[in-house]
Coordinates of C-alpha atoms in Angstrom, one line a residue:
M805 CA 78.6 160.9 77.5
L806 CA 77.3 157.7 79.0
R807 CA 80.8 156.7 80.2
D808 CA 81.3 160.1 81.8
A809 CA 77.9 159.9 83.5
E810 CA 78.7 156.4 84.8
A811 CA 82.0 157.7 86.2
G812 CA 80.3 160.7 87.8
R813 CA 82.1 163.3 85.6
I814 CA 78.8 164.7 84.2
D815 CA 75.2 164.7 85.4
L816 CA 72.7 163.6 82.7
G817 CA 70.1 165.7 84.5
E818 CA 72.2 168.9 84.0
A819 CA 70.2 171.4 81.9
I820 CA 71.7 173.4 79.0
D821 CA 70.4 176.7 77.7
F822 CA 69.7 177.0 74.0
D823 CA 69.6 180.3 72.0
P824 CA 67.6 179.8 68.8
T825 CA 70.0 182.1 66.9
A826 CA 72.9 179.7 67.5
R827 CA 71.2 176.4 66.5
T828 CA 72.6 174.0 64.0
P829 CA 70.5 173.9 60.8
G830 CA 68.2 170.8 60.6
L831 CA 64.7 169.6 60.2
T832 CA 63.9 168.2 63.6
G833 CA 63.9 168.9 67.3
L834 CA 65.9 171.8 68.7
C835 CA 66.9 172.8 65.1
R836 CA 63.4 174.0 64.6
F837 CA 62.9 175.7 68.0
E838 CA 62.2 179.5 67.7
H839 CA 62.4 180.4 71.4
R840 CA 65.0 180.0 74.2
S841 CA 64.8 176.6 76.0
R842 CA 66.6 174.4 78.5
V843 CA 67.1 170.7 77.9
A844 CA 68.8 168.1 80.2
I845 CA 71.9 166.3 78.7
G846 CA 70.2 163.0 79.0
D847 CA 67.3 164.3 76.9
L848 CA 69.8 165.7 74.3
L849 CA 71.0 162.1 73.9
A850 CA 67.4 161.0 73.3
L851 CA 66.8 163.8 70.8
A852 CA 70.1 163.2 68.9
M853 CA 69.5 159.5 68.6
S854 CA 65.7 159.3 68.1
V855 CA 65.1 162.2 65.6
S856 CA 68.7 163.0 64.4
D857 CA 68.5 166.4 66.1
D858 CA 71.8 168.1 65.0
T859 CA 71.5 171.0 67.5
A860 CA 71.3 168.4 70.3
A861 CA 74.2 166.4 68.8
D862 CA 76.4 169.6 68.6
A863 CA 75.5 170.4 72.2
L864 CA 76.8 167.0 73.2
F865 CA 80.0 167.5 71.1
A866 CA 80.6 170.7 73.2
H867 CA 80.8 168.5 76.3
C868 CA 82.6 165.6 74.5
P869 CA 84.6 167.0 71.6
P870 CA 85.2 165.0 68.4
D871 CA 88.9 164.3 69.1
R872 CA 87.9 162.8 72.5
V873 CA 85.3 160.6 70.7
T874 CA 88.0 159.4 68.3
G875 CA 90.4 158.8 71.2
L876 CA 87.8 156.5 72.9
L877 CA 87.3 154.6 69.6
R878 CA 91.1 154.1 69.5
E879 CA 91.2 152.9 73.1
L880 CA 88.7 150.2 72.1
G881 CA 90.9 149.2 69.1
L882 CA 88.5 150.7 66.5
T883 CA 90.9 152.5 64.0
A884 CA 88.7 152.8 60.9
I885 CA 86.2 155.4 62.3
T886 CA 87.4 159.0 62.8
V887 CA 85.3 161.9 64.2
R888 CA 86.9 165.2 63.3
H889 CA 84.3 167.9 63.5
P890 CA 80.8 168.8 64.8
I891 CA 77.9 168.8 62.5
R892 CA 77.7 172.6 62.4
E893 CA 81.0 172.8 60.4
L894 CA 79.4 171.0 57.5
H895 CA 76.7 173.7 57.1
E896 CA 79.2 176.6 57.7
T897 CA 81.5 175.3 55.0
L898 CA 78.7 175.1 52.4
A899 CA 77.4 178.5 53.5
A900 CA 80.8 180.0 53.0
R901 CA 80.8 178.8 49.3
L902 CA 77.2 179.5 48.4
A903 CA 74.9 182.4 48.9
P904 CA 71.6 181.7 50.8
D905 CA 69.6 181.6 47.5
E906 CA 72.1 179.2 46.0
M907 CA 71.8 176.6 48.7
P908 CA 69.7 174.2 46.5
Q909 CA 72.9 174.0 44.3
A910 CA 74.6 172.4 47.3
L911 CA 73.4 169.0 46.2
A912 CA 74.9 169.4 42.7
L913 CA 78.2 170.6 44.3
A914 CA 78.3 167.6 46.7
I915 CA 77.8 165.2 43.8
Q916 CA 80.0 166.8 41.1
A917 CA 82.9 167.8 43.4
S918 CA 83.6 164.3 44.7
T919 CA 86.3 162.0 43.4
R920 CA 86.7 158.3 43.1
G921 CA 89.4 158.3 45.7
G922 CA 87.2 159.9 48.4
G923 CA 88.4 163.5 47.8
H924 CA 86.1 166.5 47.7
L925 CA 86.1 170.2 47.0
V926 CA 84.3 170.6 50.3
P927 CA 86.9 169.7 53.0
Q928 CA 84.3 168.4 55.4
L929 CA 83.2 165.9 52.7
D930 CA 86.7 164.8 51.9
V931 CA 87.6 161.5 53.6
T932 CA 90.9 162.8 54.8
H933 CA 89.3 165.7 56.6
A934 CA 85.7 164.5 57.2
N935 CA 84.1 162.4 59.9
A936 CA 84.7 159.1 58.2
G937 CA 84.2 155.4 58.6
T938 CA 83.6 152.2 56.5
A939 CA 80.6 149.9 56.6
R940 CA 82.8 147.2 58.1
A941 CA 84.1 149.5 60.8
L942 CA 80.5 150.5 61.8
V943 CA 79.6 146.8 62.0
D944 CA 82.7 146.2 64.2
L945 CA 81.5 149.0 66.5
L946 CA 78.0 147.6 66.8
D947 CA 79.5 144.1 67.4
R948 CA 81.6 145.6 70.2
I949 CA 78.6 147.4 71.7
W950 CA 76.5 144.2 71.8
T951 CA 79.2 141.8 72.9
D952 CA 82.4 143.4 74.3
P953 CA 82.7 143.1 78.2
A954 CA 84.6 146.5 78.1
L955 CA 81.2 148.1 77.2
D956 CA 79.0 146.2 79.7
R957 CA 78.1 149.4 81.5
E958 CA 77.1 151.3 78.4
R959 CA 75.3 148.4 76.6
A960 CA 71.8 148.7 78.0
P961 CA 71.5 152.5 77.6
L962 CA 73.0 152.4 74.1
R963 CA 70.7 149.6 73.1
R964 CA 67.7 151.6 74.4
L965 CA 68.8 154.8 72.6
L966 CA 69.3 152.9 69.3
G967 CA 65.8 151.3 69.7
M968 CA 64.3 154.8 70.1
N969 CA 65.3 155.8 66.5
L970 CA 62.2 157.2 64.8
M971 CA 63.8 157.7 61.4
R972 CA 62.6 154.3 60.3
H973 CA 61.7 154.8 56.6
R974 CA 65.0 153.5 55.2
L975 CA 65.7 150.0 56.4
A976 CA 63.1 149.1 59.1
P977 CA 60.2 148.4 56.7
D978 CA 62.3 145.6 55.1
L979 CA 63.8 144.2 58.4
E980 CA 61.6 144.4 61.5
S981 CA 58.5 142.4 62.3
D982 CA 56.8 141.0 65.3
D983 CA 59.7 138.5 65.5
A984 CA 62.6 140.9 64.7
E985 CA 63.5 144.2 66.4
W986 CA 65.6 146.9 64.7
F987 CA 68.1 149.1 66.7
S988 CA 69.7 151.8 64.5
K989 CA 71.0 155.3 63.8
T990 CA 70.7 157.1 60.5
G991 CA 72.9 159.7 59.0
T992 CA 71.8 162.0 56.2
F993 CA 73.6 164.9 54.5
L994 CA 73.0 166.2 51.0
H995 CA 73.5 163.2 48.7
L996 CA 74.7 160.8 51.5
R997 CA 72.1 158.4 53.0
H998 CA 73.5 156.0 55.7
E999 CA 72.1 153.7 58.4
A1000 CA 73.7 151.2 60.8
G1001 CA 72.1 149.0 63.4
V1002 CA 71.4 145.6 64.9
L1003 CA 68.5 143.3 64.0
E1004 CA 67.6 141.0 66.9
H1005 CA 65.4 138.0 66.0
A1006 CA 63.1 136.3 68.5
D1007 CA 65.1 133.0 68.1
G1008 CA 68.1 134.8 69.8
S1009 CA 70.1 135.5 66.7
A1010 CA 71.4 139.0 66.0
F1011 CA 72.9 140.7 63.0
A1012 CA 74.9 144.0 62.8
I1013 CA 74.2 145.8 59.5
A1014 CA 75.7 149.0 58.0
V1015 CA 74.5 150.7 54.8
L1016 CA 76.4 153.6 53.4
S1017 CA 75.1 155.2 50.2
E1018 CA 76.0 158.1 47.9
S1019 CA 73.4 159.3 45.3
S1020 CA 74.3 160.7 41.9
V1021 CA 70.9 162.4 41.6
P1022 CA 70.7 166.0 42.8
A1023 CA 67.3 165.7 44.5
R1024 CA 66.7 165.9 48.3
R1025 CA 63.7 163.6 48.3
Q1026 CA 64.3 160.2 46.8
P1027 CA 61.9 157.6 48.2
G1028 CA 62.9 155.1 45.5
A1029 CA 66.5 155.2 46.7
E1030 CA 65.4 154.7 50.3
Q1031 CA 63.3 151.7 49.3
A1032 CA 66.1 150.3 47.2
L1033 CA 68.5 150.4 50.2
G1034 CA 66.0 148.5 52.4
Y1035 CA 65.4 145.9 49.7
A1036 CA 69.1 145.3 49.0
T1037 CA 69.7 145.0 52.8
R1038 CA 67.0 142.5 53.2
L1039 CA 68.4 140.3 50.4
L1040 CA 71.9 140.4 51.9
H1041 CA 70.6 139.7 55.5
D1042 CA 68.6 136.7 54.3
R1043 CA 71.6 135.3 52.4
V1044 CA 73.9 135.7 55.5
R1045 CA 71.3 134.3 57.9
A1046 CA 70.6 131.3 55.7
S1047 CA 74.3 130.4 55.5
R1048 CA 75.6 131.5 58.9
T1049 CA 75.5 128.0 60.5
V1050 CA 77.6 126.5 57.7
H1051 CA 79.7 129.3 56.2
Y1052 CA 79.9 132.0 58.8
R1053 CA 83.6 131.5 59.6
D1054 CA 84.6 131.7 56.0
A1055 CA 82.3 134.6 55.1
S1056 CA 83.6 136.8 57.9
A1057 CA 87.2 136.1 56.9
H1058 CA 87.0 136.7 53.2
H1059 CA 84.2 139.0 52.3
E1060 CA 83.5 142.8 52.9
S1061 CA 79.9 142.1 53.8
P1062 CA 78.2 145.0 55.7
V1063 CA 76.1 142.3 57.5
R1064 CA 77.6 140.3 60.3
P1065 CA 75.9 137.7 62.6
F1066 CA 77.2 137.7 66.2
R1067 CA 74.7 135.8 68.1

């Protein structure tokens, strides 16, 4: 969307009408609106990035479909991230299998129907049909956003949007301080809890970090799991930061670390 706006193909100030009966299920933003509303495309970007507003994200997908997003990733040489469907399809697939009063069982279905090889009874959760990417691929993407000359025009607005993320309970408490700023985006669905971002230190160093997790506990609220993700990330970040000046070249070549220093 930012690239199209830069090229003059769309206007970020263009307003889109929302019908509350057609919203994507979710806990924030337009997903909770009960009345008709109009929101500018630029503000949809802010809602999708800052509060993970799935209705706003699907409205953006209507202008920039998943296959076009994947095509842009391929143009940039990023082959390990594939976007195949909007967020609404996840909810529609589960709703087709479960009655409304059975939706709490969705967590158990998501956990029990997965396989070691990434397969799943629910197609939108099967890695061969789902929106999919590895931690390393997400770190590669963040590295490109922060350093690739091909993304110079999008860098500043993307950095600003990632810095607006208000879903900060997962990793930010263990990473950011007065001397370190965290730019990130979370992803949460059923038993999946993900977050990827960049930690910028006041000394000029920066680290791309991606954490992808899958819970085996059928509970929606798991504060202990969120805290464990943050703690583990902090330990890994500290280890990479302490060794980066001596061992960075070897570490990047031989380890599947979800933490990468690039500045």
